[in-house]
Amino acid sequence: LALGPGITCAPLPWPAAPEKKRTSGHEPMSERRADVPMPSATTPQKVQAIPLSALALSWSRAFFFNPNAVGALFWAAAGAIGILALLLRPWTFGALLTLAAVAGICMVACAVRMTIGRRLPPWTLHLEVAIATVLVSVVAWVGLSKGIPFADLYIWVGLFAALYFRPPAVVAHVGFTLAAYAAVLVLGSTTADPFMAWLALAGTLVLASVVVLGLVSVLRIAAMEDPLTGLANRRLWDERLEQEMERARRTGAFLSVALIDIDSFKETNDTLGHAYGDHLLQQSARAWQSEIRGSEDLLARLGGDEFALLAPSSDEIGIRLLARRLRRALPKEITASFGVATWDRTENGRELLRRADSAMYTAKQAHHRAQIVPPTG
């Protein structure tokens, strides 16, 4: 369905028919990298060694992006500290039973996180942080009689909360932790200056939580943002598409997408240089951002000269009108091809994007004479 120069709407999917070989222009997603030769079974392949730094980065990313793994580590470390404390210091019978029980609970919690943590709902992490605060309070009260600063373990609670929870939840957990430590100091009156002890821990805990929360926020933004245009990147696009499809499935709302490809961008880069190509991408992003619906729509740069628009609550007519506005908003020296598709409630995200990509290819074929021309003067 042609919607004007450079815009094509994907029809709803019909039973697959034989598809003609595409020989020029933009390649659809399903056919990209088809020209890459496959290695022969008889040809020995050179195996490249992976740098140790790359392996360490990959491992640390996989580990720290997994709150279950980090939670299991925290529980295991806390249990190990409890066992060492039992072995290295003499305790009364009551204190011995208390520390043994706390160490046992920590080890059980570690085992739970390692085995079924991925299947547990997210709110269980909040419950475990609250339980950890109570357990630290118990051992901190026991440690007062021996002068052992178990209260330092409260810092772990703040660090974990700042790493994986939203700011309101971090404030709640830190507040609960400080209230729990105040109760410990009141009940265990052996400390010479309870207020200064509480103030020192409170300052350290709050400062550490704020620093970690700030760093996590910066890293989260950097991981979800395209550095050249300031738009969302492919990772954020994939996450939001999955979330919006689930929401549309649950509520019955419409959901549409548009794929956008700058025309003749490779030739522009080759002729006028990459700096000018980057300038065109930034101009396009700024022009489109003024046309979308604030935080409801999501505009992303998927890579190179390819952009994508996620439009929740937009039906076929709405996404066509939005694509027209985006095309008209472009500066006069830039042209682009648009392919739009509306979710049919049966396909997955990849299939939805494939239909939009096919529509964009059709639009580019009809629009192939369009050129990006340099500004005059």
mmCIF file of C-alpha atoms in Angstrom:
data_model
loop_
_atom_site.group_PDB
_atom_site.id
_atom_site.type_symbol
_atom_site.label_atom_id
_atom_site.label_comp_id
_atom_site.label_asym_id
_atom_site.label_seq_id
_atom_site.Cartn_x
_atom_site.Cartn_y
_atom_site.Cartn_z
ATOM 1 C CA LEU A 1 0.000 0.000 0.000
ATOM 2 C CA ALA A 2 1.704 3.191 -1.173
ATOM 3 C CA LEU A 3 1.354 6.133 1.195
ATOM 4 C CA GLY A 4 3.152 8.799 -0.773
ATOM 5 C CA PRO A 5 6.780 9.149 -1.837
ATOM 6 C CA GLY A 6 9.027 6.885 0.155
ATOM 7 C CA ILE A 7 6.388 5.339 2.464
ATOM 8 C CA THR A 8 4.934 1.849 2.195
ATOM 9 C CA CYS A 9 2.631 0.013 4.586
ATOM 10 C CA ALA A 10 3.083 -3.712 5.079
ATOM 11 C CA PRO A 11 -0.159 -5.673 4.571
ATOM 12 C CA LEU A 12 -1.191 -8.210 7.151
ATOM 13 C CA PRO A 13 0.676 -11.500 6.628
ATOM 14 C CA TRP A 14 -0.769 -14.021 4.158
ATOM 15 C CA PRO A 15 0.442 -17.571 3.489
ATOM 16 C CA ALA A 16 4.010 -17.347 2.279
ATOM 17 C CA ALA A 17 4.514 -17.197 -1.491
ATOM 18 C CA PRO A 18 7.734 -17.647 -3.472
ATOM 19 C CA GLU A 19 9.729 -14.450 -3.258
ATOM 20 C CA LYS A 20 11.763 -13.020 -6.109
ATOM 21 C CA LYS A 21 15.446 -12.511 -5.598
ATOM 22 C CA ARG A 22 16.253 -8.921 -4.644
ATOM 23 C CA THR A 23 19.314 -7.700 -6.423
ATOM 24 C CA SER A 24 19.756 -4.033 -5.530
ATOM 25 C CA GLY A 25 19.128 -1.395 -2.942
ATOM 26 C CA HIS A 26 18.325 -2.078 0.657
ATOM 27 C CA GLU A 27 18.429 -5.730 1.682
ATOM 28 C CA PRO A 28 15.645 -6.968 3.972
ATOM 29 C CA MET A 29 16.592 -8.376 7.375
ATOM 30 C CA SER A 30 15.912 -11.946 6.352
ATOM 31 C CA GLU A 31 18.450 -11.759 3.497
ATOM 32 C CA ARG A 32 21.260 -9.731 5.022
ATOM 33 C CA ARG A 33 24.717 -11.277 5.029
ATOM 34 C CA ALA A 34 23.566 -13.864 2.515
ATOM 35 C CA ASP A 35 26.606 -13.042 0.401
ATOM 36 C CA VAL A 36 29.082 -14.023 3.113
ATOM 37 C CA PRO A 37 30.841 -17.225 1.940
ATOM 38 C CA MET A 38 30.502 -20.237 4.187
ATOM 39 C CA PRO A 39 33.741 -21.939 5.234
ATOM 40 C CA SER A 40 34.545 -25.172 3.498
ATOM 41 C CA ALA A 41 34.565 -28.331 5.583
ATOM 42 C CA THR A 42 37.941 -29.275 4.068
ATOM 43 C CA THR A 43 39.591 -25.888 4.550
ATOM 44 C CA PRO A 44 41.392 -25.477 7.858
ATOM 45 C CA GLN A 45 40.138 -22.425 9.682
ATOM 46 C CA LYS A 46 42.409 -20.138 11.647
ATOM 47 C CA VAL A 47 41.240 -19.891 15.241
ATOM 48 C CA GLN A 48 41.816 -16.466 16.722
ATOM 49 C CA ALA A 49 42.665 -16.260 20.399
ATOM 50 C CA ILE A 50 40.263 -14.170 22.468
ATOM 51 C CA PRO A 51 42.116 -11.558 24.539
ATOM 52 C CA LEU A 52 42.044 -12.139 28.261
ATOM 53 C CA SER A 53 40.684 -8.627 28.818
ATOM 54 C CA ALA A 54 37.744 -9.360 26.508
ATOM 55 C CA LEU A 55 36.983 -12.555 28.400
ATOM 56 C CA ALA A 56 37.149 -10.733 31.727
ATOM 57 C CA LEU A 57 34.851 -7.978 30.441
ATOM 58 C CA SER A 58 32.359 -10.499 29.082
ATOM 59 C CA TRP A 59 32.348 -12.472 32.339
ATOM 60 C CA SER A 60 31.996 -9.397 34.555
ATOM 61 C CA ARG A 61 29.165 -8.051 32.398
ATOM 62 C CA ALA A 62 27.292 -11.347 32.538
ATOM 63 C CA PHE A 63 27.846 -11.550 36.291
ATOM 64 C CA PHE A 64 26.986 -8.022 37.407
ATOM 65 C CA PHE A 65 23.970 -7.783 35.105
ATOM 66 C CA ASN A 66 22.535 -10.789 36.952
ATOM 67 C CA PRO A 67 21.183 -9.834 40.405
ATOM 68 C CA ASN A 68 20.658 -13.518 41.217
ATOM 69 C CA ALA A 69 24.374 -14.238 40.846
ATOM 70 C CA VAL A 70 25.412 -11.168 42.824
ATOM 71 C CA GLY A 71 22.823 -11.910 45.507
ATOM 72 C CA ALA A 72 24.112 -15.466 45.802
ATOM 73 C CA LEU A 73 27.660 -14.122 46.178
ATOM 74 C CA PHE A 74 26.592 -11.710 48.922
ATOM 75 C CA TRP A 75 24.790 -14.469 50.810
ATOM 76 C CA ALA A 76 27.770 -16.830 50.480
ATOM 77 C CA ALA A 77 30.217 -14.154 51.664
ATOM 78 C CA ALA A 78 28.010 -13.302 54.653
ATOM 79 C CA GLY A 79 27.743 -16.980 55.578
ATOM 80 C CA ALA A 80 31.524 -17.391 55.283
ATOM 81 C CA ILE A 81 32.093 -14.398 57.585
ATOM 82 C CA GLY A 82 29.735 -15.921 60.135
ATOM 83 C CA ILE A 83 31.569 -19.271 60.047
ATOM 84 C CA LEU A 84 34.959 -17.572 60.396
ATOM 85 C CA ALA A 85 33.677 -15.537 63.333
ATOM 86 C CA LEU A 86 32.558 -18.762 65.032
ATOM 87 C CA LEU A 87 35.977 -20.328 64.544
ATOM 88 C CA LEU A 88 38.200 -17.370 65.412
ATOM 89 C CA ARG A 89 36.552 -16.041 68.582
ATOM 90 C CA PRO A 90 35.208 -17.605 71.766
ATOM 91 C CA TRP A 91 31.474 -17.064 72.246
ATOM 92 C CA THR A 92 28.862 -17.743 74.851
ATOM 93 C CA PHE A 93 26.507 -20.609 74.092
ATOM 94 C CA GLY A 94 23.658 -18.273 73.153
ATOM 95 C CA ALA A 95 25.826 -16.158 70.860
ATOM 96 C CA LEU A 96 27.261 -19.316 69.303
ATOM 97 C CA LEU A 97 23.791 -20.615 68.429
ATOM 98 C CA THR A 98 22.755 -17.210 67.058
ATOM 99 C CA LEU A 99 25.763 -16.851 64.767
ATOM 100 C CA ALA A 100 25.456 -20.467 63.593
ATOM 101 C CA ALA A 101 21.776 -19.935 62.766
ATOM 102 C CA VAL A 102 22.519 -16.723 60.843
ATOM 103 C CA ALA A 103 25.356 -18.386 58.910
ATOM 104 C CA GLY A 104 23.064 -21.306 58.066
ATOM 105 C CA ILE A 105 20.306 -18.990 56.841
ATOM 106 C CA CYS A 106 22.824 -17.174 54.620
ATOM 107 C CA MET A 107 24.013 -20.422 53.054
ATOM 108 C CA VAL A 108 20.450 -21.597 52.438
ATOM 109 C CA ALA A 109 19.589 -18.252 50.834
ATOM 110 C CA CYS A 110 22.686 -18.576 48.638
ATOM 111 C CA ALA A 111 21.617 -22.050 47.499
ATOM 112 C CA VAL A 112 18.090 -20.814 46.727
ATOM 113 C CA ARG A 113 19.395 -17.912 44.635
ATOM 114 C CA MET A 114 21.770 -20.171 42.726
ATOM 115 C CA THR A 115 19.205 -22.864 41.944
ATOM 116 C CA ILE A 116 15.791 -21.249 41.473
ATOM 117 C CA GLY A 117 16.604 -17.534 41.643
ATOM 118 C CA ARG A 118 15.728 -16.908 37.992
ATOM 119 C CA ARG A 119 12.249 -18.344 38.504
ATOM 120 C CA LEU A 120 11.455 -16.178 41.525
ATOM 121 C CA PRO A 121 9.509 -12.914 41.055
ATOM 122 C CA PRO A 122 11.468 -9.625 41.336
ATOM 123 C CA TRP A 123 9.846 -8.652 44.653
ATOM 124 C CA THR A 124 11.663 -11.512 46.374
ATOM 125 C CA LEU A 125 14.896 -9.524 46.012
ATOM 126 C CA HIS A 126 13.370 -6.751 48.119
ATOM 127 C CA LEU A 127 12.269 -9.325 50.694
ATOM 128 C CA GLU A 128 15.760 -10.796 50.860
ATOM 129 C CA VAL A 129 17.348 -7.364 51.346
ATOM 130 C CA ALA A 130 14.963 -6.732 54.254
ATOM 131 C CA ILE A 131 15.788 -10.153 55.722
ATOM 132 C CA ALA A 132 19.505 -9.414 55.298
ATOM 133 C CA THR A 133 19.036 -6.149 57.215
ATOM 134 C CA VAL A 134 17.422 -8.039 60.101
ATOM 135 C CA LEU A 135 20.175 -10.665 60.127
ATOM 136 C CA VAL A 136 22.917 -8.020 60.117
ATOM 137 C CA SER A 137 21.135 -6.334 63.019
ATOM 138 C CA VAL A 138 21.145 -9.602 64.964
ATOM 139 C CA VAL A 139 24.869 -10.254 64.459
ATOM 140 C CA ALA A 140 25.677 -6.571 65.060
ATOM 141 C CA TRP A 141 23.930 -6.809 68.442
ATOM 142 C CA VAL A 142 25.854 -10.016 69.227
ATOM 143 C CA GLY A 143 29.132 -8.435 68.115
ATOM 144 C CA LEU A 144 28.789 -5.460 70.466
ATOM 145 C CA SER A 145 29.788 -7.622 73.418
ATOM 146 C CA LYS A 146 33.064 -8.559 71.710
ATOM 147 C CA GLY A 147 33.735 -5.216 70.071
ATOM 148 C CA ILE A 148 33.415 -6.765 66.589
ATOM 149 C CA PRO A 149 32.015 -4.247 64.037
ATOM 150 C CA PHE A 150 29.513 -6.520 62.327
ATOM 151 C CA ALA A 151 27.492 -3.354 61.655
ATOM 152 C CA ASP A 152 29.816 -2.714 58.694
ATOM 153 C CA LEU A 153 27.824 -5.388 56.876
ATOM 154 C CA TYR A 154 24.979 -2.870 56.598
ATOM 155 C CA ILE A 155 27.042 -1.304 53.787
ATOM 156 C CA TRP A 156 26.485 -4.446 51.732
ATOM 157 C CA VAL A 157 22.751 -3.941 51.980
ATOM 158 C CA GLY A 158 23.005 -0.401 50.650
ATOM 159 C CA LEU A 159 25.342 -1.410 47.813
ATOM 160 C CA PHE A 160 23.085 -4.222 46.597
ATOM 161 C CA ALA A 161 19.997 -2.006 46.761
ATOM 162 C CA ALA A 162 21.747 0.793 44.849
ATOM 163 C CA LEU A 163 22.940 -1.644 42.188
ATOM 164 C CA TYR A 164 19.594 -3.195 41.330
ATOM 165 C CA PHE A 165 16.700 -1.143 42.721
ATOM 166 C CA ARG A 166 15.069 2.110 41.715
ATOM 167 C CA PRO A 167 15.839 5.239 43.795
ATOM 168 C CA PRO A 168 12.599 5.135 45.869
ATOM 169 C CA ALA A 169 13.285 1.517 46.848
ATOM 170 C CA VAL A 170 16.915 2.376 47.677
ATOM 171 C CA VAL A 171 15.754 5.174 49.978
ATOM 172 C CA ALA A 172 13.319 2.804 51.700
ATOM 173 C CA HIS A 173 15.928 0.078 52.265
ATOM 174 C CA VAL A 174 18.589 2.522 53.487
ATOM 175 C CA GLY A 175 16.077 4.112 55.847
ATOM 176 C CA PHE A 176 15.078 0.722 57.233
ATOM 177 C CA THR A 177 18.750 -0.180 57.673
ATOM 178 C CA LEU A 178 19.517 3.000 59.621
ATOM 179 C CA ALA A 179 16.450 2.500 61.819
ATOM 180 C CA ALA A 180 17.506 -1.087 62.518
ATOM 181 C CA TYR A 181 21.018 -0.009 63.500
ATOM 182 C CA ALA A 182 19.611 2.678 65.791
ATOM 183 C CA ALA A 183 17.555 -0.027 67.538
ATOM 184 C CA VAL A 184 20.666 -2.194 67.919
ATOM 185 C CA LEU A 185 22.592 0.656 69.535
ATOM 186 C CA VAL A 186 19.725 1.436 71.892
ATOM 187 C CA LEU A 187 19.339 -2.195 72.976
ATOM 188 C CA GLY A 188 23.071 -2.849 73.228
ATOM 189 C CA SER A 189 24.204 0.015 75.411
ATOM 190 C CA THR A 190 27.876 -1.081 75.606
ATOM 191 C CA THR A 191 28.925 1.443 72.945
ATOM 192 C CA ALA A 192 30.586 4.512 74.458
ATOM 193 C CA ASP A 193 28.952 6.997 72.070
ATOM 194 C CA PRO A 194 25.973 5.389 70.281
ATOM 195 C CA PHE A 195 25.031 8.546 68.386
ATOM 196 C CA MET A 196 28.475 9.015 66.834
ATOM 197 C CA ALA A 197 28.615 5.311 65.943
ATOM 198 C CA TRP A 198 25.243 5.593 64.215
ATOM 199 C CA LEU A 199 26.232 8.860 62.496
ATOM 200 C CA ALA A 200 29.463 7.362 61.122
ATOM 201 C CA LEU A 201 27.654 4.375 59.671
ATOM 202 C CA ALA A 202 24.786 6.498 58.359
ATOM 203 C CA GLY A 203 27.146 8.851 56.537
ATOM 204 C CA THR A 204 29.120 6.008 54.994
ATOM 205 C CA LEU A 205 26.022 4.063 53.969
ATOM 206 C CA VAL A 206 24.228 7.041 52.445
ATOM 207 C CA LEU A 207 27.311 8.273 50.578
ATOM 208 C CA ALA A 208 28.137 4.823 49.192
ATOM 209 C CA SER A 209 24.521 4.293 48.093
ATOM 210 C CA VAL A 210 24.334 7.684 46.376
ATOM 211 C CA VAL A 211 27.626 7.144 44.528
ATOM 212 C CA VAL A 212 26.681 3.651 43.336
ATOM 213 C CA LEU A 213 23.166 4.755 42.383
ATOM 214 C CA GLY A 214 24.602 7.644 40.367
ATOM 215 C CA LEU A 215 27.109 5.435 38.576
ATOM 216 C CA VAL A 216 24.454 2.860 37.782
ATOM 217 C CA SER A 217 22.169 5.569 36.379
ATOM 218 C CA VAL A 218 24.950 6.895 34.137
ATOM 219 C CA LEU A 219 25.841 3.391 32.943
ATOM 220 C CA ARG A 220 22.188 2.535 32.356
ATOM 221 C CA ILE A 221 21.727 5.609 30.178
ATOM 222 C CA ALA A 222 24.970 4.930 28.291
ATOM 223 C CA ALA A 223 23.966 1.319 27.681
ATOM 224 C CA MET A 224 20.574 2.332 26.270
ATOM 225 C CA GLU A 225 21.517 5.420 24.230
ATOM 226 C CA ASP A 226 23.063 5.861 20.803
ATOM 227 C CA PRO A 227 26.064 8.165 21.377
ATOM 228 C CA LEU A 228 25.847 9.919 17.984
ATOM 229 C CA THR A 229 22.166 10.878 17.863
ATOM 230 C CA GLY A 230 21.099 10.615 21.512
ATOM 231 C CA LEU A 231 18.259 8.277 20.482
ATOM 232 C CA ALA A 232 17.569 4.879 21.971
ATOM 233 C CA ASN A 233 19.874 2.108 20.765
ATOM 234 C CA ARG A 234 19.069 -1.416 19.626
ATOM 235 C CA ARG A 235 19.157 -2.859 23.158
ATOM 236 C CA LEU A 236 16.526 -0.446 24.476
ATOM 237 C CA TRP A 237 14.469 -0.904 21.305
ATOM 238 C CA ASP A 238 14.377 -4.688 21.754
ATOM 239 C CA GLU A 239 13.379 -4.349 25.422
ATOM 240 C CA ARG A 240 10.618 -1.825 24.747
ATOM 241 C CA LEU A 241 9.249 -3.767 21.786
ATOM 242 C CA GLU A 242 8.891 -6.863 23.947
ATOM 243 C CA GLN A 243 7.277 -4.862 26.761
ATOM 244 C CA GLU A 244 4.835 -3.080 24.462
ATOM 245 C CA MET A 245 3.846 -6.304 22.705
ATOM 246 C CA GLU A 246 3.075 -7.858 26.068
ATOM 247 C CA ARG A 247 1.073 -4.789 27.105
ATOM 248 C CA ALA A 248 -0.858 -4.764 23.806
ATOM 249 C CA ARG A 249 -1.550 -8.484 24.165
ATOM 250 C CA ARG A 250 -2.876 -7.918 27.683
ATOM 251 C CA THR A 251 -4.949 -4.791 27.015
ATOM 252 C CA GLY A 252 -5.967 -5.263 23.396
ATOM 253 C CA ALA A 253 -4.350 -1.967 22.346
ATOM 254 C CA PHE A 254 -2.932 -1.379 18.875
ATOM 255 C CA LEU A 255 0.821 -1.471 18.281
ATOM 256 C CA SER A 256 2.646 -0.327 15.161
ATOM 257 C CA VAL A 257 6.245 0.068 14.069
ATOM 258 C CA ALA A 258 8.041 1.975 11.335
ATOM 259 C CA LEU A 259 11.478 1.251 9.905
ATOM 260 C CA ILE A 260 13.300 4.153 8.292
ATOM 261 C CA ASP A 261 16.322 4.111 6.001
ATOM 262 C CA ILE A 262 18.155 7.251 4.843
ATOM 263 C CA ASP A 263 18.360 7.201 1.043
ATOM 264 C CA SER A 264 21.736 7.034 -0.685
ATOM 265 C CA PHE A 265 23.543 7.304 2.631
ATOM 266 C CA LYS A 266 26.497 5.116 1.644
ATOM 267 C CA GLU A 267 27.123 7.189 -1.456
ATOM 268 C CA THR A 268 26.918 10.344 0.654
ATOM 269 C CA ASN A 269 29.492 8.990 3.093
ATOM 270 C CA ASP A 270 31.799 7.957 0.264
ATOM 271 C CA THR A 271 31.465 11.286 -1.555
ATOM 272 C CA LEU A 272 31.227 13.883 1.206
ATOM 273 C CA GLY A 273 32.869 12.072 4.093
ATOM 274 C CA HIS A 274 31.757 10.447 7.312
ATOM 275 C CA ALA A 275 31.604 13.739 9.201
ATOM 276 C CA TYR A 276 28.920 14.989 6.846
ATOM 277 C CA GLY A 277 27.112 11.644 7.097
ATOM 278 C CA ASP A 278 27.105 11.907 10.884
ATOM 279 C CA HIS A 279 25.721 15.431 10.551
ATOM 280 C CA LEU A 280 22.827 14.138 8.425
ATOM 281 C CA LEU A 281 22.009 11.448 10.975
ATOM 282 C CA GLN A 282 21.968 14.001 13.788
ATOM 283 C CA GLN A 283 19.778 16.365 11.736
ATOM 284 C CA SER A 284 17.310 13.576 11.004
ATOM 285 C CA ALA A 285 17.133 12.535 14.664
ATOM 286 C CA ARG A 286 16.481 16.111 15.833
ATOM 287 C CA ALA A 287 13.793 16.627 13.204
ATOM 288 C CA TRP A 288 11.973 13.418 14.099
ATOM 289 C CA GLN A 289 12.130 13.919 17.849
ATOM 290 C CA SER A 290 9.931 17.006 17.536
ATOM 291 C CA GLU A 291 7.205 14.953 15.807
ATOM 292 C CA ILE A 292 6.827 11.932 18.081
ATOM 293 C CA ARG A 293 4.559 11.702 21.129
ATOM 294 C CA GLY A 294 6.930 12.414 23.991
ATOM 295 C CA SER A 295 7.666 9.399 26.163
ATOM 296 C CA GLU A 296 4.935 7.222 24.590
ATOM 297 C CA ASP A 297 6.635 6.670 21.226
ATOM 298 C CA LEU A 298 10.182 5.337 21.024
ATOM 299 C CA LEU A 299 12.549 6.426 18.271
ATOM 300 C CA ALA A 300 15.741 4.374 18.010
ATOM 301 C CA ARG A 301 18.793 4.117 15.821
ATOM 302 C CA LEU A 302 19.285 0.462 15.005
ATOM 303 C CA GLY A 303 22.633 0.977 13.319
ATOM 304 C CA GLY A 304 24.179 2.821 10.403
ATOM 305 C CA ASP A 305 21.457 4.786 8.601
ATOM 306 C CA GLU A 306 18.590 2.639 9.898
ATOM 307 C CA PHE A 307 16.083 3.969 12.406
ATOM 308 C CA ALA A 308 12.978 2.480 13.975
ATOM 309 C CA LEU A 309 9.858 3.961 15.529
ATOM 310 C CA LEU A 310 7.722 2.123 18.072
ATOM 311 C CA ALA A 311 4.220 3.597 18.265
ATOM 312 C CA PRO A 312 2.005 2.076 20.983
ATOM 313 C CA SER A 313 -1.752 2.624 20.586
ATOM 314 C CA SER A 314 -1.309 3.520 16.883
ATOM 315 C CA ASP A 315 -3.349 1.598 14.319
ATOM 316 C CA GLU A 316 -2.638 1.362 10.569
ATOM 317 C CA ILE A 317 -3.964 4.845 9.877
ATOM 318 C CA GLY A 318 -2.162 6.387 12.827
ATOM 319 C CA ILE A 319 1.249 4.959 11.903
ATOM 320 C CA ARG A 320 0.816 6.089 8.289
ATOM 321 C CA LEU A 321 0.049 9.638 9.380
ATOM 322 C CA LEU A 322 2.998 9.602 11.771
ATOM 323 C CA ALA A 323 5.323 8.342 9.043
ATOM 324 C CA ARG A 324 4.161 11.173 6.780
ATOM 325 C CA ARG A 325 4.920 13.727 9.492
ATOM 326 C CA LEU A 326 8.384 12.290 9.976
ATOM 327 C CA ARG A 327 9.077 12.391 6.238
ATOM 328 C CA ARG A 328 7.931 16.001 5.949
ATOM 329 C CA ALA A 329 9.975 17.015 9.000
ATOM 330 C CA LEU A 330 13.247 16.052 7.320
ATOM 331 C CA PRO A 331 15.536 18.854 6.103
ATOM 332 C CA LYS A 332 15.311 19.425 2.346
ATOM 333 C CA GLU A 333 18.690 17.831 1.632
ATOM 334 C CA ILE A 334 17.634 14.505 3.207
ATOM 335 C CA THR A 335 15.230 11.905 1.879
ATOM 336 C CA ALA A 336 14.324 8.605 3.493
ATOM 337 C CA SER A 337 12.278 5.479 2.848
ATOM 338 C CA PHE A 338 9.696 4.317 5.371
ATOM 339 C CA GLY A 339 8.104 0.928 5.937
ATOM 340 C CA VAL A 340 5.282 0.630 8.466
ATOM 341 C CA ALA A 341 3.436 -2.359 9.914
ATOM 342 C CA THR A 342 0.775 -2.922 12.564
ATOM 343 C CA TRP A 343 0.944 -5.944 14.841
ATOM 344 C CA ASP A 344 -1.548 -8.680 13.917
ATOM 345 C CA ARG A 345 -1.529 -10.168 17.497
ATOM 346 C CA THR A 346 -0.158 -13.533 16.341
ATOM 347 C CA GLU A 347 3.368 -12.776 15.098
ATOM 348 C CA ASN A 348 6.408 -12.249 17.272
ATOM 349 C CA GLY A 349 8.604 -9.164 17.299
ATOM 350 C CA ARG A 350 11.003 -10.477 14.662
ATOM 351 C CA GLU A 351 8.153 -11.226 12.263
ATOM 352 C CA LEU A 352 6.617 -7.800 12.810
ATOM 353 C CA LEU A 353 9.918 -6.107 12.009
ATOM 354 C CA ARG A 354 10.387 -8.340 8.969
ATOM 355 C CA ARG A 355 7.081 -7.112 7.522
ATOM 356 C CA ALA A 356 8.027 -3.493 8.184
ATOM 357 C CA ASP A 357 11.451 -4.110 6.650
ATOM 358 C CA SER A 358 9.911 -5.652 3.549
ATOM 359 C CA ALA A 359 7.617 -2.643 3.214
ATOM 360 C CA MET A 360 10.614 -0.317 3.559
ATOM 361 C CA TYR A 361 12.419 -2.220 0.810
ATOM 362 C CA THR A 362 9.389 -1.768 -1.461
ATOM 363 C CA ALA A 363 9.310 1.944 -0.684
ATOM 364 C CA LYS A 364 13.027 2.263 -1.415
ATOM 365 C CA GLN A 365 12.638 0.484 -4.736
ATOM 366 C CA ALA A 366 9.892 2.928 -5.722
ATOM 367 C CA HIS A 367 11.937 5.801 -4.343
ATOM 368 C CA HIS A 368 15.362 4.739 -5.618
ATOM 369 C CA ARG A 369 15.990 7.916 -7.626
ATOM 370 C CA ALA A 370 15.856 10.036 -4.470
ATOM 371 C CA GLN A 371 19.240 11.483 -3.594
ATOM 372 C CA ILE A 372 20.752 13.241 -0.594
ATOM 373 C CA VAL A 373 22.282 16.433 -1.914
ATOM 374 C CA PRO A 374 24.770 18.631 -0.092
ATOM 375 C CA PRO A 375 23.604 22.052 1.053
ATOM 376 C CA THR A 376 24.463 24.914 -1.269
ATOM 377 C CA GLY A 377 26.824 27.666 -0.309
#
